[in-house]
């Protein structure tokens, strides 16, 4: 039976109307960020509602009145990159969700929808400028981005190092063995712990990493079998694989152009090869695409010391200068 996407109850807006959503301010842990809200005057997101006291008093109302959100028209330059990136991602996801998927795909999760608040926090906090370096993963992992809305989003690293936290809803159809519990997920995604843990050691702070780099997935959806096992994009049935690749190839090129990327680093051979093919199809030959071994525990080589391998490969690509504070890099 083909798997179909249905609108999530997390938001009353359908995917077709999501493009018309406006960004409104959200205060999380004392910091301003942005989240998607329906274009309904006075409507607050669930994450915002969760910050309101049981008596109905909003403890942040005074702060919001004292520091009103800037008008979008007045801050178009500041918001243009994250706004455009989120629109590109949503367009990509919408196209992918409109496909009819053949077995073994039975369930489809879209973290960009049910984890829209935390994902938009991530983009608005860390992707406000162009990025010379773009890391590209394959697609969300079941215990990483599927739970938090952040690429390689192991719960502890996302909450405690990246400082991203918020409401995560549910996909419209959920496999009982792959529940979405958001930041309540007790399983750690090893790939995400290794990836962000490595850059935590290397960069010390998230700002040092994101000053010149960003992380994106080639495909934003999670594909799940009847058994609950993950289906990676390269394991999709041939017809679906071609459809997915056509959409994702175009989207990753659009994102590379938007962020004015100088070098792409594919996490794993699949991501590396797809980005190379996408750039070639678009007639872009001046952006090198490097390879970084995927930190997945499925890879026995990665289990024997991924950090040392990553350091060596990044050094060979001559990109460590973007991440190590001692270089004191201020321009690119």
XYZ file of C-alpha atoms in Angstrom:
332
model
C 0.000 0.000 0.000
C 1.388 3.384 -1.006
C 2.233 5.767 1.793
C 0.713 9.225 1.688
C 1.377 12.356 3.692
C -1.501 13.980 5.596
C -1.486 17.403 7.281
C -0.356 17.282 10.889
C -2.600 18.382 13.708
C 0.312 20.385 15.129
C -0.905 23.314 13.038
C -4.351 24.028 11.596
C -2.719 25.276 8.421
C -2.324 22.935 5.509
C 0.955 22.612 3.671
C -0.437 24.747 0.854
C -1.033 27.626 3.257
C 2.277 27.225 5.095
C 3.989 29.382 2.482
C 1.751 32.289 3.565
C 2.708 31.972 7.226
C 4.355 34.915 8.876
C 7.190 34.794 11.354
C 6.436 36.126 14.817
C 8.611 36.415 17.901
C 8.949 33.616 20.430
C 10.850 33.899 23.680
C 12.452 30.636 24.769
C 14.617 30.486 27.874
C 14.914 34.267 27.892
C 16.120 34.519 24.284
C 14.234 35.854 21.298
C 13.907 33.518 18.349
C 11.403 33.044 15.559
C 8.736 30.458 14.893
C 6.096 29.800 12.284
C 2.633 30.951 13.246
C -0.532 31.023 11.229
C -1.457 34.428 9.920
C -4.158 34.870 12.553
C -3.960 38.052 14.654
C -3.288 37.320 18.299
C -2.667 33.598 17.791
C 0.233 32.171 19.803
C 2.228 29.065 19.070
C 2.045 26.028 21.363
C 5.584 26.646 22.487
C 4.603 30.168 23.486
C 1.497 28.868 25.243
C 3.654 26.445 27.205
C 5.466 29.440 28.674
C 2.264 30.990 29.977
C 1.609 30.342 33.660
C -1.354 28.153 34.778
C -3.242 31.316 35.682
C -3.073 32.482 32.088
C -0.550 35.225 32.804
C 2.240 35.502 30.239
C 5.449 36.186 32.205
C 7.127 37.530 29.075
C 4.355 39.880 27.990
C 6.095 42.942 29.461
C 9.359 42.087 27.757
C 7.590 41.662 24.427
C 5.840 45.010 24.812
C 9.091 46.721 25.797
C 10.942 45.117 22.893
C 8.400 44.682 20.105
C 9.335 42.480 17.164
C 10.838 44.483 14.301
C 8.682 44.910 11.242
C 9.642 42.392 8.564
C 9.882 45.103 5.931
C 12.369 47.003 8.105
C 14.573 43.957 8.639
C 14.304 42.281 5.250
C 18.077 41.950 4.880
C 18.457 40.339 8.302
C 15.611 37.876 7.807
C 16.033 37.146 4.114
C 18.446 34.224 4.402
C 16.661 32.192 7.109
C 13.263 33.064 5.660
C 14.271 31.977 2.170
C 15.966 28.836 3.454
C 12.869 27.764 5.372
C 10.736 28.405 2.305
C 13.086 26.304 0.162
C 12.932 23.486 2.704
C 9.140 23.593 2.897
C 8.802 23.615 -0.868
C 11.106 20.613 -1.096
C 9.188 18.713 1.589
C 5.834 19.533 0.002
C 6.972 18.159 -3.364
C 8.319 14.999 -1.744
C 5.128 14.480 0.257
C 3.023 14.605 -2.895
C 4.710 11.495 -4.298
C 3.168 8.029 -4.036
C 5.642 5.751 -2.282
C 5.778 2.032 -2.905
C 6.651 -0.673 -0.373
C 8.710 -1.029 1.724
C 7.796 2.565 2.656
C 4.727 2.561 4.902
C 5.199 5.627 7.128
C 6.566 9.069 6.305
C 7.680 11.563 8.939
C 8.311 15.228 8.157
C 10.180 16.924 11.035
C 9.977 20.265 9.215
C 6.266 20.202 9.977
C 5.759 18.649 13.394
C 9.043 20.073 14.757
C 8.674 23.381 12.943
C 9.215 25.460 16.089
C 12.558 23.943 17.014
C 13.704 23.713 13.408
C 12.921 27.363 12.754
C 14.716 28.269 15.982
C 17.773 26.445 14.626
C 17.666 28.208 11.259
C 16.964 31.679 12.629
C 19.620 31.410 15.301
C 22.428 29.896 13.263
C 21.829 30.694 9.586
C 21.445 34.456 9.354
C 24.395 34.948 6.997
C 25.925 33.263 3.983
C 28.057 30.195 4.757
C 31.247 29.219 2.933
C 31.037 25.648 4.276
C 27.971 23.428 4.048
C 27.793 19.954 5.578
C 25.196 17.727 3.910
C 23.760 14.637 5.569
C 21.461 12.075 3.994
C 18.124 12.409 5.814
C 16.859 12.658 9.411
C 17.710 9.854 11.797
C 14.903 8.333 13.908
C 16.485 9.428 17.205
C 18.017 12.665 15.961
C 16.351 15.196 13.683
C 13.163 13.128 13.668
C 12.870 13.962 17.382
C 14.315 17.484 17.597
C 14.014 19.071 14.149
C 17.777 19.696 14.003
C 20.153 17.867 11.621
C 22.104 15.184 13.502
C 19.930 16.332 16.380
C 20.855 14.127 19.295
C 18.654 15.398 22.119
C 21.343 16.298 24.657
C 23.610 18.035 22.147
C 20.728 20.044 20.685
C 19.392 21.148 24.057
C 22.608 21.581 26.055
C 25.143 22.749 23.452
C 23.130 24.268 20.616
C 20.614 25.719 23.063
C 17.587 24.662 21.010
C 14.509 23.507 22.873
C 10.775 23.700 22.314
C 7.497 22.062 21.400
C 7.626 19.023 19.097
C 4.370 17.585 17.811
C 3.551 14.295 16.134
C 3.519 13.045 12.541
C 0.011 12.253 11.240
C 0.780 8.516 11.165
C 3.266 7.103 13.607
C 4.758 3.624 13.799
C 4.334 2.244 17.334
C 8.004 1.257 17.401
C 9.144 4.713 16.234
C 7.229 7.181 18.405
C 8.066 10.857 18.314
C 8.599 12.070 21.871
C 10.681 15.136 21.052
C 13.071 16.152 23.795
C 11.659 13.368 25.931
C 13.368 10.808 23.702
C 15.656 8.664 25.846
C 17.559 7.041 22.980
C 20.715 8.816 21.915
C 21.538 9.190 18.226
C 25.176 8.132 18.105
C 25.800 9.901 14.787
C 24.583 13.198 16.191
C 26.449 12.806 19.453
C 29.666 12.146 17.529
C 29.167 14.922 14.976
C 28.225 17.727 17.353
C 30.513 16.398 20.090
C 33.464 16.608 17.710
C 32.705 20.225 16.837
C 32.026 21.074 20.457
C 35.581 19.973 21.241
C 36.991 21.704 18.168
C 35.049 24.978 18.187
C 34.210 25.312 21.895
C 31.054 27.327 21.171
C 28.245 26.943 18.606
C 28.949 30.454 17.319
C 32.472 29.431 16.353
C 31.047 26.583 14.269
C 28.161 28.445 12.654
C 30.134 31.597 11.895
C 31.241 30.029 8.609
C 29.305 26.753 8.361
C 25.859 25.228 8.367
C 24.391 21.713 8.279
C 21.660 20.578 5.939
C 20.093 17.256 4.979
C 19.845 16.201 1.337
C 16.342 14.827 2.015
C 14.164 16.204 4.850
C 11.845 13.202 5.263
C 12.041 9.994 7.301
C 10.885 6.804 5.584
C 9.805 3.866 7.751
C 8.957 0.241 6.933
C 6.068 -1.759 8.373
C 8.610 -3.333 10.704
C 9.631 0.076 12.029
C 13.033 -0.008 10.366
C 14.393 3.050 8.602
C 14.489 3.261 4.798
C 17.292 5.506 3.581
C 16.804 7.496 0.336
C 19.287 5.287 -1.516
C 17.242 2.205 -0.547
C 13.943 3.478 -1.912
C 12.345 1.588 -4.825
C 13.944 2.646 -8.092
C 11.028 4.754 -9.358
C 10.679 6.585 -6.037
C 14.441 6.986 -5.732
C 14.606 8.792 -9.076
C 11.691 11.078 -8.151
C 13.190 11.899 -4.765
C 16.622 12.559 -6.231
C 15.236 14.899 -8.891
C 13.521 17.016 -6.220
C 16.374 16.902 -3.704
C 19.048 17.628 -6.312
C 17.307 20.836 -7.345
C 16.682 21.847 -3.750
C 20.248 21.352 -2.524
C 21.538 23.439 -5.450
C 19.090 26.225 -4.550
C 20.300 26.125 -0.944
C 23.954 26.192 -2.005
C 23.253 29.228 -4.170
C 21.305 30.986 -1.416
C 24.069 30.479 1.157
C 26.831 31.270 -1.394
C 28.655 28.105 -0.360
C 32.329 27.774 -1.305
C 32.822 24.130 -0.336
C 30.372 21.311 0.374
C 31.206 18.414 2.686
C 29.126 15.294 2.199
C 28.685 13.163 5.299
C 28.919 9.734 3.712
C 29.402 8.679 0.108
C 25.729 8.976 -0.807
C 25.538 12.661 0.152
C 28.868 13.406 -1.499
C 27.845 11.743 -4.764
C 24.373 13.300 -4.865
C 25.685 16.831 -4.311
C 28.340 16.335 -7.002
C 25.698 15.092 -9.454
C 23.314 17.928 -8.545
C 25.944 20.628 -9.073
C 27.053 19.086 -12.337
C 23.468 18.947 -13.621
C 23.103 22.619 -12.705
C 26.285 23.491 -14.616
C 28.186 24.465 -11.470
C 31.785 23.281 -11.543
C 33.595 25.724 -9.257
C 32.352 24.399 -5.901
C 34.418 21.490 -4.552
C 32.585 18.666 -2.797
C 34.546 16.840 -0.114
C 33.889 13.623 1.759
C 33.644 13.188 5.513
C 33.098 9.690 6.832
C 29.623 9.326 8.251
C 29.748 8.953 12.057
C 27.120 6.203 12.054
C 27.711 3.293 14.458
C 26.741 0.989 11.589
C 30.154 1.787 10.111
C 32.759 -0.336 11.959
C 35.563 2.005 10.886
C 33.778 4.975 12.481
C 33.505 2.972 15.695
C 37.283 2.715 15.885
C 37.881 6.437 16.297
C 35.708 8.719 14.184
C 37.086 11.916 15.737
C 40.630 11.223 14.561
C 39.376 10.299 11.083
C 37.256 13.444 10.886
C 40.163 15.637 11.935
C 42.384 14.109 9.264
C 39.787 14.416 6.499
C 38.892 18.010 7.359
C 42.580 18.884 7.448
C 43.072 17.366 3.997
C 40.187 19.502 2.725
C 41.858 22.594 4.243
C 38.694 23.639 6.098
C 39.876 23.453 9.714
C 40.679 27.159 9.525
C 36.935 27.834 9.519
C 36.401 26.125 12.865
C 39.406 26.566 15.122
C 39.335 29.794 17.163
C 43.126 30.029 17.279
C 43.157 30.863 13.574
C 41.339 34.099 14.373
C 39.661 34.048 10.998
C 37.474 37.104 10.370
C 36.810 36.881 6.638
C 36.495 34.355 3.849
